[in-house]
């Protein structure tokens, strides 16, 4: 078993435990209980750190795309998000199209 | 939703992991934030423990989501069938639709919707994994950008909800720490530290609700 397989198995297990704990605690804990609020905050912070790294300092194939093109893709997605009434699919298509164009422009 | 799983399948292929790993990850983790973080850490050669901690931190929202939806799923034992499907798409749809349904119809509705969206996720993951090697390099790179873009938009859209903005800012500020620590431990350390600091600041900030 590789480390990737082991990590996957452990993540599945812990994910089921988190969901199971939530089902058991539902009705007993208020959604604004400190433990619940802490879990939500850590979740958002981890995701925000991941997104920041994935855009600013990615690894692998995405690292071959210039930073300027990645930032242009992000800006294009945000503009499309506002222009198309906060709809995700047009926003993503707009962002990815901007990324491709910016990559062409920056060589 | 399908686009994110399509991009995830492509990212798994790019990382050199098998289709079976991609499908097991989508099918059994079934939480894209954790899936991406798990892939990021394992693909860079990270050990199982930090990868699990980072992915669990990213998917820690499973706990509050399950707490919130539990009363709508009833008290019968059959509610445990919903356990693996408590993920953002079925959860958001369920929280919106189930309160208007009679009690007896809520769990069957949730299971039907969740199973359908899970099948779409599995099919999209497989399609992304199989199609990625045939795509030109520029398109493959753009596909890898799809999920960071998706979550950047979602986080920005959520920033107005109570407690989200401080956590979001803490996570962004903690990213250089993750980069500085590097390796497999960087992301879990940044997420746990940034999230905990944001939580403590919010709780103890003068005039803020406790």
PDB file of C-alpha atoms in Angstrom:
ATOM      1  CA  UNK A   1       0.000   0.000   0.000  1.00  0.00           C
ATOM      2  CA  UNK A   2       1.400   3.408  -0.988  1.00  0.00           C
ATOM      3  CA  UNK A   3       1.315   6.546   1.157  1.00  0.00           C
ATOM      4  CA  UNK A   4      -1.334   7.948  -1.227  1.00  0.00           C
ATOM      5  CA  UNK A   5      -3.557   4.889  -0.675  1.00  0.00           C
ATOM      6  CA  UNK A   6      -3.067   5.034   3.094  1.00  0.00           C
ATOM      7  CA  UNK A   7      -3.827   8.760   3.165  1.00  0.00           C
ATOM      8  CA  UNK A   8      -6.978   8.159   1.119  1.00  0.00           C
ATOM      9  CA  UNK A   9      -8.172   5.395   3.459  1.00  0.00           C
ATOM     10  CA  UNK A  10      -7.530   7.486   6.572  1.00  0.00           C
ATOM     11  CA  UNK A  11      -9.216  10.548   5.075  1.00  0.00           C
ATOM     12  CA  UNK A  12     -12.307   8.499   4.201  1.00  0.00           C
ATOM     13  CA  UNK A  13     -12.429   7.106   7.745  1.00  0.00           C
ATOM     14  CA  UNK A  14     -12.059  10.473   9.464  1.00  0.00           C
ATOM     15  CA  UNK A  15     -14.581  12.047   7.072  1.00  0.00           C
ATOM     16  CA  UNK A  16     -17.157   9.406   7.998  1.00  0.00           C
ATOM     17  CA  UNK A  17     -16.425   9.949  11.700  1.00  0.00           C
ATOM     18  CA  UNK A  18     -16.946  13.706  11.336  1.00  0.00           C
ATOM     19  CA  UNK A  19     -20.237  13.199   9.510  1.00  0.00           C
ATOM     20  CA  UNK A  20     -21.329  10.530  12.002  1.00  0.00           C
ATOM     21  CA  UNK A  21     -20.499  12.772  14.963  1.00  0.00           C
ATOM     22  CA  UNK A  22     -22.523  15.528  13.330  1.00  0.00           C
ATOM     23  CA  UNK A  23     -25.555  13.258  12.869  1.00  0.00           C
ATOM     24  CA  UNK A  24     -25.320  12.118  16.498  1.00  0.00           C
ATOM     25  CA  UNK A  25     -24.891  15.638  17.829  1.00  0.00           C
ATOM     26  CA  UNK A  26     -27.604  17.152  15.613  1.00  0.00           C
ATOM     27  CA  UNK A  27     -30.321  18.480  17.855  1.00  0.00           C
ATOM     28  CA  UNK A  28     -28.035  18.330  20.902  1.00  0.00           C
ATOM     29  CA  UNK A  29     -25.599  21.041  19.792  1.00  0.00           C
ATOM     30  CA  UNK A  30     -26.547  24.419  18.408  1.00  0.00           C
ATOM     31  CA  UNK A  31     -24.942  25.251  15.038  1.00  0.00           C
ATOM     32  CA  UNK A  32     -23.139  28.164  16.756  1.00  0.00           C
ATOM     33  CA  UNK A  33     -21.545  25.947  19.431  1.00  0.00           C
ATOM     34  CA  UNK A  34     -17.816  26.787  19.805  1.00  0.00           C
ATOM     35  CA  UNK A  35     -16.679  23.345  18.559  1.00  0.00           C
ATOM     36  CA  UNK A  36     -18.812  23.689  15.460  1.00  0.00           C
ATOM     37  CA  UNK A  37     -17.679  27.272  14.877  1.00  0.00           C
ATOM     38  CA  UNK A  38     -14.014  26.231  15.275  1.00  0.00           C
ATOM     39  CA  UNK A  39     -14.394  23.390  12.743  1.00  0.00           C
ATOM     40  CA  UNK A  40     -16.011  25.756  10.243  1.00  0.00           C
ATOM     41  CA  UNK A  41     -13.293  28.372  10.712  1.00  0.00           C
ATOM     42  CA  UNK A  42     -10.447  25.862  10.288  1.00  0.00           C
ATOM     43  CA  UNK A  43     -12.143  24.487   7.174  1.00  0.00           C
ATOM     44  CA  UNK A  44     -12.387  27.933   5.544  1.00  0.00           C
ATOM     45  CA  UNK A  45      -8.832  28.904   6.547  1.00  0.00           C
ATOM     46  CA  UNK A  46      -7.338  25.673   5.179  1.00  0.00           C
ATOM     47  CA  UNK A  47      -9.222  26.048   1.931  1.00  0.00           C
ATOM     48  CA  UNK A  48      -8.198  29.713   1.634  1.00  0.00           C
ATOM     49  CA  UNK A  49      -4.542  28.796   2.219  1.00  0.00           C
ATOM     50  CA  UNK A  50      -4.799  26.029  -0.389  1.00  0.00           C
ATOM     51  CA  UNK A  51      -6.365  28.346  -2.986  1.00  0.00           C
ATOM     52  CA  UNK A  52      -3.783  31.056  -2.310  1.00  0.00           C
ATOM     53  CA  UNK A  53      -0.919  28.600  -2.783  1.00  0.00           C
ATOM     54  CA  UNK A  54      -2.533  27.002  -5.838  1.00  0.00           C
ATOM     55  CA  UNK A  55      -2.769  30.403  -7.530  1.00  0.00           C
ATOM     56  CA  UNK A  56       0.385  32.115  -6.257  1.00  0.00           C
ATOM     57  CA  UNK A  57       2.817  29.208  -6.001  1.00  0.00           C
ATOM     58  CA  UNK A  58       1.452  26.095  -7.715  1.00  0.00           C
ATOM     59  CA  UNK A  59       3.381  22.936  -8.416  1.00  0.00           C
ATOM     60  CA  UNK A  60       3.335  20.669 -11.456  1.00  0.00           C
ATOM     61  CA  UNK A  61       1.910  21.684 -14.801  1.00  0.00           C
ATOM     62  CA  UNK A  62       0.104  24.752 -13.465  1.00  0.00           C
ATOM     63  CA  UNK A  63       3.492  26.171 -12.455  1.00  0.00           C
ATOM     64  CA  UNK A  64       4.324  26.464 -16.162  1.00  0.00           C
ATOM     65  CA  UNK A  65       1.569  29.096 -16.500  1.00  0.00           C
ATOM     66  CA  UNK A  66       2.994  32.572 -15.718  1.00  0.00           C
ATOM     67  CA  UNK A  67       1.803  34.226 -12.505  1.00  0.00           C
ATOM     68  CA  UNK A  68       0.386  37.129 -14.526  1.00  0.00           C
ATOM     69  CA  UNK A  69      -1.803  34.708 -16.514  1.00  0.00           C
ATOM     70  CA  UNK A  70      -3.012  32.988 -13.323  1.00  0.00           C
ATOM     71  CA  UNK A  71      -3.926  36.346 -11.773  1.00  0.00           C
ATOM     72  CA  UNK A  72      -5.641  37.399 -14.997  1.00  0.00           C
ATOM     73  CA  UNK A  73      -7.648  34.155 -14.895  1.00  0.00           C
ATOM     74  CA  UNK A  74      -8.709  34.906 -11.329  1.00  0.00           C
ATOM     75  CA  UNK A  75      -9.701  38.463 -12.250  1.00  0.00           C
ATOM     76  CA  UNK A  76     -11.560  37.249 -15.356  1.00  0.00           C
ATOM     77  CA  UNK A  77     -13.498  34.742 -13.256  1.00  0.00           C
ATOM     78  CA  UNK A  78     -14.420  37.408 -10.698  1.00  0.00           C
ATOM     79  CA  UNK A  79     -15.591  39.806 -13.415  1.00  0.00           C
ATOM     80  CA  UNK A  80     -17.672  37.088 -15.102  1.00  0.00           C
ATOM     81  CA  UNK A  81     -19.119  36.173 -11.695  1.00  0.00           C
ATOM     82  CA  UNK A  82     -20.380  39.745 -11.265  1.00  0.00           C
ATOM     83  CA  UNK A  83     -21.456  40.119 -14.893  1.00  0.00           C
ATOM     84  CA  UNK A  84     -23.488  36.886 -14.976  1.00  0.00           C
ATOM     85  CA  UNK A  85     -25.392  37.276 -11.721  1.00  0.00           C
ATOM     86  CA  UNK A  86     -23.124  35.178  -9.482  1.00  0.00           C
ATOM     87  CA  UNK A  87     -23.505  32.062 -11.633  1.00  0.00           C
ATOM     88  CA  UNK A  88     -20.607  29.669 -11.251  1.00  0.00           C
ATOM     89  CA  UNK A  89     -20.380  28.047 -14.676  1.00  0.00           C
ATOM     90  CA  UNK A  90     -20.112  31.281 -16.721  1.00  0.00           C
ATOM     91  CA  UNK A  91     -17.682  32.614 -14.122  1.00  0.00           C
ATOM     92  CA  UNK A  92     -15.442  29.578 -14.428  1.00  0.00           C
ATOM     93  CA  UNK A  93     -15.594  29.584 -18.221  1.00  0.00           C
ATOM     94  CA  UNK A  94     -14.735  33.295 -18.210  1.00  0.00           C
ATOM     95  CA  UNK A  95     -11.827  32.756 -15.840  1.00  0.00           C
ATOM     96  CA  UNK A  96     -10.403  29.807 -17.780  1.00  0.00           C
ATOM     97  CA  UNK A  97     -10.763  31.604 -21.123  1.00  0.00           C
ATOM     98  CA  UNK A  98      -8.960  34.621 -19.661  1.00  0.00           C
ATOM     99  CA  UNK A  99      -6.199  32.358 -18.360  1.00  0.00           C
ATOM    100  CA  UNK A 100      -5.703  30.796 -21.798  1.00  0.00           C
ATOM    101  CA  UNK A 101      -5.676  34.179 -23.549  1.00  0.00           C
ATOM    102  CA  UNK A 102      -3.310  35.685 -20.994  1.00  0.00           C
ATOM    103  CA  UNK A 103      -0.997  32.712 -21.363  1.00  0.00           C
ATOM    104  CA  UNK A 104      -0.929  33.247 -25.109  1.00  0.00           C
ATOM    105  CA  UNK A 105      -0.259  36.951 -24.623  1.00  0.00           C
ATOM    106  CA  UNK A 106       2.557  36.400 -22.117  1.00  0.00           C
ATOM    107  CA  UNK A 107       4.131  33.645 -24.166  1.00  0.00           C
TER     108      UNK A 107
ATOM    109  CA  UNK B   1     -20.444  20.651  -9.721  1.00  0.00           C
ATOM    110  CA  UNK B   2     -19.612  18.312 -12.610  1.00  0.00           C
ATOM    111  CA  UNK B   3     -16.906  20.679 -13.852  1.00  0.00           C
ATOM    112  CA  UNK B   4     -15.044  20.522 -10.539  1.00  0.00           C
ATOM    113  CA  UNK B   5     -15.017  16.713 -10.563  1.00  0.00           C
ATOM    114  CA  UNK B   6     -13.964  16.702 -14.215  1.00  0.00           C
ATOM    115  CA  UNK B   7     -11.039  18.951 -13.282  1.00  0.00           C
ATOM    116  CA  UNK B   8     -10.261  16.756 -10.275  1.00  0.00           C
ATOM    117  CA  UNK B   9     -10.058  13.660 -12.480  1.00  0.00           C
ATOM    118  CA  UNK B  10      -7.678  15.508 -14.787  1.00  0.00           C
ATOM    119  CA  UNK B  11      -5.559  16.628 -11.828  1.00  0.00           C
ATOM    120  CA  UNK B  12      -5.282  13.042 -10.539  1.00  0.00           C
ATOM    121  CA  UNK B  13      -4.154  11.896 -13.981  1.00  0.00           C
ATOM    122  CA  UNK B  14      -1.626  14.748 -14.081  1.00  0.00           C
ATOM    123  CA  UNK B  15      -0.268  13.628 -10.708  1.00  0.00           C
ATOM    124  CA  UNK B  16       0.303  10.138 -12.108  1.00  0.00           C
ATOM    125  CA  UNK B  17      -2.250   8.404  -9.878  1.00  0.00           C
ATOM    126  CA  UNK B  18      -4.568   5.700 -11.215  1.00  0.00           C
ATOM    127  CA  UNK B  19      -8.208   6.021 -12.257  1.00  0.00           C
ATOM    128  CA  UNK B  20      -9.142   3.710  -9.379  1.00  0.00           C
ATOM    129  CA  UNK B  21      -7.580   6.134  -6.880  1.00  0.00           C
ATOM    130  CA  UNK B  22      -9.494   9.029  -8.444  1.00  0.00           C
ATOM    131  CA  UNK B  23     -12.813   7.161  -8.281  1.00  0.00           C
ATOM    132  CA  UNK B  24     -12.207   5.925  -4.732  1.00  0.00           C
ATOM    133  CA  UNK B  25     -11.373   9.470  -3.664  1.00  0.00           C
ATOM    134  CA  UNK B  26     -14.481  10.994  -5.248  1.00  0.00           C
ATOM    135  CA  UNK B  27     -16.744   8.136  -4.206  1.00  0.00           C
ATOM    136  CA  UNK B  28     -15.629   7.764  -0.610  1.00  0.00           C
ATOM    137  CA  UNK B  29     -14.233  11.159   0.439  1.00  0.00           C
ATOM    138  CA  UNK B  30     -16.910  13.022  -1.583  1.00  0.00           C
ATOM    139  CA  UNK B  31     -15.843  16.489  -0.484  1.00  0.00           C
ATOM    140  CA  UNK B  32     -13.940  18.395  -3.155  1.00  0.00           C
ATOM    141  CA  UNK B  33     -12.002  20.675  -0.829  1.00  0.00           C
ATOM    142  CA  UNK B  34     -10.520  17.721   1.045  1.00  0.00           C
ATOM    143  CA  UNK B  35     -10.008  15.773  -2.174  1.00  0.00           C
ATOM    144  CA  UNK B  36      -7.932  18.578  -3.684  1.00  0.00           C
ATOM    145  CA  UNK B  37      -5.850  19.070  -0.560  1.00  0.00           C
ATOM    146  CA  UNK B  38      -5.308  15.316  -0.247  1.00  0.00           C
ATOM    147  CA  UNK B  39      -4.168  15.168  -3.860  1.00  0.00           C
ATOM    148  CA  UNK B  40      -1.931  18.227  -3.451  1.00  0.00           C
ATOM    149  CA  UNK B  41      -0.104  16.778  -0.444  1.00  0.00           C
ATOM    150  CA  UNK B  42       0.180  13.191  -1.687  1.00  0.00           C
ATOM    151  CA  UNK B  43       1.167  14.195  -5.224  1.00  0.00           C
ATOM    152  CA  UNK B  44       4.119  16.150  -3.873  1.00  0.00           C
ATOM    153  CA  UNK B  45       5.344  13.043  -2.057  1.00  0.00           C
ATOM    154  CA  UNK B  46       3.806  13.820   1.326  1.00  0.00           C
ATOM    155  CA  UNK B  47       3.360  11.098   3.935  1.00  0.00           C
ATOM    156  CA  UNK B  48      -0.080   9.768   4.860  1.00  0.00           C
ATOM    157  CA  UNK B  49      -0.430  11.513   8.235  1.00  0.00           C
ATOM    158  CA  UNK B  50       0.043  15.148   7.156  1.00  0.00           C
ATOM    159  CA  UNK B  51      -2.014  14.486   4.022  1.00  0.00           C
ATOM    160  CA  UNK B  52      -4.872  13.132   6.155  1.00  0.00           C
ATOM    161  CA  UNK B  53      -4.693  16.030   8.608  1.00  0.00           C
ATOM    162  CA  UNK B  54      -4.694  18.603   5.804  1.00  0.00           C
ATOM    163  CA  UNK B  55      -7.585  16.946   3.968  1.00  0.00           C
ATOM    164  CA  UNK B  56      -9.581  16.552   7.186  1.00  0.00           C
ATOM    165  CA  UNK B  57      -8.994  20.203   8.069  1.00  0.00           C
ATOM    166  CA  UNK B  58     -10.253  21.230   4.621  1.00  0.00           C
ATOM    167  CA  UNK B  59     -13.320  19.009   5.014  1.00  0.00           C
ATOM    168  CA  UNK B  60     -13.942  19.898   8.671  1.00  0.00           C
ATOM    169  CA  UNK B  61     -17.142  21.574   7.503  1.00  0.00           C
ATOM    170  CA  UNK B  62     -18.666  18.071   7.335  1.00  0.00           C
ATOM    171  CA  UNK B  63     -19.234  18.358  11.085  1.00  0.00           C
ATOM    172  CA  UNK B  64     -21.323  21.563  11.118  1.00  0.00           C
ATOM    173  CA  UNK B  65     -23.098  20.479   7.925  1.00  0.00           C
ATOM    174  CA  UNK B  66     -24.129  17.164   9.501  1.00  0.00           C
ATOM    175  CA  UNK B  67     -25.220  18.884  12.713  1.00  0.00           C
ATOM    176  CA  UNK B  68     -27.408  21.278  10.726  1.00  0.00           C
ATOM    177  CA  UNK B  69     -29.054  18.672   8.499  1.00  0.00           C
ATOM    178  CA  UNK B  70     -29.517  15.953  11.149  1.00  0.00           C
ATOM    179  CA  UNK B  71     -32.924  17.176  12.403  1.00  0.00           C
ATOM    180  CA  UNK B  72     -34.264  17.092   8.826  1.00  0.00           C
ATOM    181  CA  UNK B  73     -33.173  13.471   8.307  1.00  0.00           C
ATOM    182  CA  UNK B  74     -35.251  12.207  11.251  1.00  0.00           C
ATOM    183  CA  UNK B  75     -34.348   9.842  14.081  1.00  0.00           C
ATOM    184  CA  UNK B  76     -34.809   6.499  12.345  1.00  0.00           C
ATOM    185  CA  UNK B  77     -31.843   4.194  11.830  1.00  0.00           C
ATOM    186  CA  UNK B  78     -32.233   4.584   8.082  1.00  0.00           C
ATOM    187  CA  UNK B  79     -30.855   8.125   8.398  1.00  0.00           C
ATOM    188  CA  UNK B  80     -27.378   6.579   8.562  1.00  0.00           C
ATOM    189  CA  UNK B  81     -27.734   5.768   4.849  1.00  0.00           C
ATOM    190  CA  UNK B  82     -27.288   9.505   4.282  1.00  0.00           C
ATOM    191  CA  UNK B  83     -23.935   9.537   6.072  1.00  0.00           C
ATOM    192  CA  UNK B  84     -21.524   9.322   3.091  1.00  0.00           C
ATOM    193  CA  UNK B  85     -23.586  11.809   1.063  1.00  0.00           C
ATOM    194  CA  UNK B  86     -23.361  14.748   3.449  1.00  0.00           C
ATOM    195  CA  UNK B  87     -21.423  16.952   1.049  1.00  0.00           C
ATOM    196  CA  UNK B  88     -21.898  20.481  -0.174  1.00  0.00           C
ATOM    197  CA  UNK B  89     -24.187  19.884  -3.190  1.00  0.00           C
ATOM    198  CA  UNK B  90     -26.727  17.468  -1.604  1.00  0.00           C
ATOM    199  CA  UNK B  91     -26.503  19.351   1.693  1.00  0.00           C
ATOM    200  CA  UNK B  92     -27.278  22.756   0.180  1.00  0.00           C
ATOM    201  CA  UNK B  93     -30.142  21.339  -1.893  1.00  0.00           C
ATOM    202  CA  UNK B  94     -31.491  19.371   1.075  1.00  0.00           C
ATOM    203  CA  UNK B  95     -31.384  22.320   3.448  1.00  0.00           C
ATOM    204  CA  UNK B  96     -33.369  24.311   0.888  1.00  0.00           C
ATOM    205  CA  UNK B  97     -35.946  21.693  -0.165  1.00  0.00           C
ATOM    206  CA  UNK B  98     -36.508  19.339   2.774  1.00  0.00           C
ATOM    207  CA  UNK B  99     -38.168  21.747   5.247  1.00  0.00           C
ATOM    208  CA  UNK B 100     -41.100  22.060   2.816  1.00  0.00           C
ATOM    209  CA  UNK B 101     -41.564  18.267   2.576  1.00  0.00           C
ATOM    210  CA  UNK B 102     -43.569  16.012   4.925  1.00  0.00           C
ATOM    211  CA  UNK B 103     -41.292  14.293   7.474  1.00  0.00           C
ATOM    212  CA  UNK B 104     -41.663  10.840   5.881  1.00  0.00           C
ATOM    213  CA  UNK B 105     -40.551  12.069   2.456  1.00  0.00           C
ATOM    214  CA  UNK B 106     -37.425  13.964   3.540  1.00  0.00           C
ATOM    215  CA  UNK B 107     -34.943  11.092   3.826  1.00  0.00           C
ATOM    216  CA  UNK B 108     -36.002   9.410   0.533  1.00  0.00           C
ATOM    217  CA  UNK B 109     -35.743  12.802  -1.207  1.00  0.00           C
ATOM    218  CA  UNK B 110     -32.256  13.376   0.171  1.00  0.00           C
ATOM    219  CA  UNK B 111     -31.045   9.893  -0.735  1.00  0.00           C
ATOM    220  CA  UNK B 112     -32.417  10.172  -4.281  1.00  0.00           C
ATOM    221  CA  UNK B 113     -30.858  13.573  -4.890  1.00  0.00           C
ATOM    222  CA  UNK B 114     -27.560  12.612  -3.258  1.00  0.00           C
ATOM    223  CA  UNK B 115     -27.222   9.375  -5.193  1.00  0.00           C
ATOM    224  CA  UNK B 116     -27.896  11.152  -8.501  1.00  0.00           C
ATOM    225  CA  UNK B 117     -25.305  13.871  -7.808  1.00  0.00           C
ATOM    226  CA  UNK B 118     -22.808  11.260  -6.571  1.00  0.00           C
ATOM    227  CA  UNK B 119     -23.193   9.352  -9.875  1.00  0.00           C
ATOM    228  CA  UNK B 120     -22.586  12.575 -11.826  1.00  0.00           C
ATOM    229  CA  UNK B 121     -19.468  13.221  -9.731  1.00  0.00           C
ATOM    230  CA  UNK B 122     -18.123   9.715 -10.379  1.00  0.00           C
ATOM    231  CA  UNK B 123     -18.785   9.936 -14.130  1.00  0.00           C
ATOM    232  CA  UNK B 124     -17.171  13.385 -14.352  1.00  0.00           C
ATOM    233  CA  UNK B 125     -14.105  12.206 -12.412  1.00  0.00           C
ATOM    234  CA  UNK B 126     -13.652   9.259 -14.763  1.00  0.00           C
ATOM    235  CA  UNK B 127     -14.151  11.471 -17.823  1.00  0.00           C
ATOM    236  CA  UNK B 128     -11.569  13.987 -16.582  1.00  0.00           C
ATOM    237  CA  UNK B 129      -9.026  11.280 -15.807  1.00  0.00           C
ATOM    238  CA  UNK B 130      -9.475   9.555 -19.163  1.00  0.00           C
ATOM    239  CA  UNK B 131      -9.608  12.738 -21.273  1.00  0.00           C
ATOM    240  CA  UNK B 132      -6.725  14.645 -19.671  1.00  0.00           C
ATOM    241  CA  UNK B 133      -3.844  12.825 -21.397  1.00  0.00           C
ATOM    242  CA  UNK B 134      -5.394  13.506 -24.804  1.00  0.00           C
ATOM    243  CA  UNK B 135      -5.656  17.282 -24.248  1.00  0.00           C
ATOM    244  CA  UNK B 136      -3.046  19.846 -25.337  1.00  0.00           C
ATOM    245  CA  UNK B 137      -0.762  21.032 -22.527  1.00  0.00           C
ATOM    246  CA  UNK B 138      -2.340  24.503 -22.350  1.00  0.00           C
ATOM    247  CA  UNK B 139      -5.817  23.028 -21.811  1.00  0.00           C
ATOM    248  CA  UNK B 140      -4.546  20.580 -19.198  1.00  0.00           C
ATOM    249  CA  UNK B 141      -2.981  23.454 -17.290  1.00  0.00           C
ATOM    250  CA  UNK B 142      -6.238  25.413 -17.542  1.00  0.00           C
ATOM    251  CA  UNK B 143      -8.160  22.405 -16.189  1.00  0.00           C
ATOM    252  CA  UNK B 144      -5.806  22.310 -13.199  1.00  0.00           C
ATOM    253  CA  UNK B 145      -6.695  25.956 -12.569  1.00  0.00           C
ATOM    254  CA  UNK B 146     -10.449  25.211 -12.569  1.00  0.00           C
ATOM    255  CA  UNK B 147     -10.736  24.050  -8.974  1.00  0.00           C
ATOM    256  CA  UNK B 148      -8.648  26.802  -7.342  1.00  0.00           C
ATOM    257  CA  UNK B 149     -10.745  29.296  -9.330  1.00  0.00           C
ATOM    258  CA  UNK B 150     -13.989  27.584  -8.296  1.00  0.00           C
ATOM    259  CA  UNK B 151     -13.121  27.689  -4.611  1.00  0.00           C
ATOM    260  CA  UNK B 152     -11.778  31.245  -4.823  1.00  0.00           C
ATOM    261  CA  UNK B 153     -15.167  32.335  -6.209  1.00  0.00           C
ATOM    262  CA  UNK B 154     -17.099  30.339  -3.613  1.00  0.00           C
ATOM    263  CA  UNK B 155     -15.028  31.695  -0.730  1.00  0.00           C
ATOM    264  CA  UNK B 156     -15.410  35.257  -1.986  1.00  0.00           C
ATOM    265  CA  UNK B 157     -19.168  34.768  -2.343  1.00  0.00           C
ATOM    266  CA  UNK B 158     -19.357  33.363   1.193  1.00  0.00           C
ATOM    267  CA  UNK B 159     -17.299  36.166   2.731  1.00  0.00           C
ATOM    268  CA  UNK B 160     -20.416  38.059   3.761  1.00  0.00           C
ATOM    269  CA  UNK B 161     -21.628  35.283   6.073  1.00  0.00           C
ATOM    270  CA  UNK B 162     -20.805  35.661   9.776  1.00  0.00           C
ATOM    271  CA  UNK B 163     -17.343  34.389  10.662  1.00  0.00           C
ATOM    272  CA  UNK B 164     -16.240  33.597   7.124  1.00  0.00           C
ATOM    273  CA  UNK B 165     -14.269  36.775   6.317  1.00  0.00           C
ATOM    274  CA  UNK B 166     -11.855  36.487   9.302  1.00  0.00           C
ATOM    275  CA  UNK B 167     -11.207  32.809   8.489  1.00  0.00           C
ATOM    276  CA  UNK B 168     -10.701  33.638   4.830  1.00  0.00           C
ATOM    277  CA  UNK B 169      -8.219  36.429   5.606  1.00  0.00           C
ATOM    278  CA  UNK B 170      -6.412  34.227   8.156  1.00  0.00           C
ATOM    279  CA  UNK B 171      -6.079  31.455   5.588  1.00  0.00           C
ATOM    280  CA  UNK B 172      -4.684  33.806   2.936  1.00  0.00           C
ATOM    281  CA  UNK B 173      -2.244  35.328   5.448  1.00  0.00           C
ATOM    282  CA  UNK B 174      -1.211  31.848   6.615  1.00  0.00           C
ATOM    283  CA  UNK B 175      -0.426  30.680   3.076  1.00  0.00           C
ATOM    284  CA  UNK B 176       3.159  32.038   3.176  1.00  0.00           C
ATOM    285  CA  UNK B 177       3.630  30.028   6.370  1.00  0.00           C
ATOM    286  CA  UNK B 178       2.550  26.882   4.502  1.00  0.00           C
ATOM    287  CA  UNK B 179       4.939  27.776   1.709  1.00  0.00           C
ATOM    288  CA  UNK B 180       7.736  28.497   4.207  1.00  0.00           C
ATOM    289  CA  UNK B 181       7.278  25.245   6.113  1.00  0.00           C
ATOM    290  CA  UNK B 182       6.935  23.475   2.797  1.00  0.00           C
ATOM    291  CA  UNK B 183       6.513  19.748   2.330  1.00  0.00           C
ATOM    292  CA  UNK B 184       3.484  17.895   3.538  1.00  0.00           C
ATOM    293  CA  UNK B 185       3.083  19.695   6.878  1.00  0.00           C
ATOM    294  CA  UNK B 186       2.866  23.240   5.518  1.00  0.00           C
ATOM    295  CA  UNK B 187      -0.808  23.275   4.552  1.00  0.00           C
ATOM    296  CA  UNK B 188      -2.230  21.526   7.643  1.00  0.00           C
ATOM    297  CA  UNK B 189      -0.119  23.754   9.900  1.00  0.00           C
ATOM    298  CA  UNK B 190      -1.273  26.909   8.133  1.00  0.00           C
ATOM    299  CA  UNK B 191      -4.936  25.867   8.122  1.00  0.00           C
ATOM    300  CA  UNK B 192      -5.043  24.816  11.762  1.00  0.00           C
ATOM    301  CA  UNK B 193      -3.053  27.815  12.993  1.00  0.00           C
ATOM    302  CA  UNK B 194      -4.807  30.389  10.818  1.00  0.00           C
ATOM    303  CA  UNK B 195      -8.258  28.955  11.499  1.00  0.00           C
ATOM    304  CA  UNK B 196      -7.719  28.695  15.246  1.00  0.00           C
ATOM    305  CA  UNK B 197      -6.380  32.264  15.461  1.00  0.00           C
ATOM    306  CA  UNK B 198      -9.358  33.565  13.455  1.00  0.00           C
ATOM    307  CA  UNK B 199     -11.730  31.633  15.734  1.00  0.00           C
ATOM    308  CA  UNK B 200     -10.097  32.983  18.916  1.00  0.00           C
ATOM    309  CA  UNK B 201      -9.956  36.542  17.594  1.00  0.00           C
ATOM    310  CA  UNK B 202     -13.612  36.446  16.649  1.00  0.00           C
ATOM    311  CA  UNK B 203     -14.654  35.045  20.036  1.00  0.00           C
ATOM    312  CA  UNK B 204     -12.616  37.459  22.088  1.00  0.00           C
ATOM    313  CA  UNK B 205     -12.879  40.583  19.952  1.00  0.00           C
ATOM    314  CA  UNK B 206     -14.529  43.324  22.067  1.00  0.00           C
ATOM    315  CA  UNK B 207     -18.176  43.752  21.200  1.00  0.00           C
ATOM    316  CA  UNK B 208     -18.388  40.563  19.119  1.00  0.00           C
ATOM    317  CA  UNK B 209     -21.013  37.876  19.831  1.00  0.00           C
ATOM    318  CA  UNK B 210     -19.577  34.924  21.752  1.00  0.00           C
TER     319      UNK B 210
END
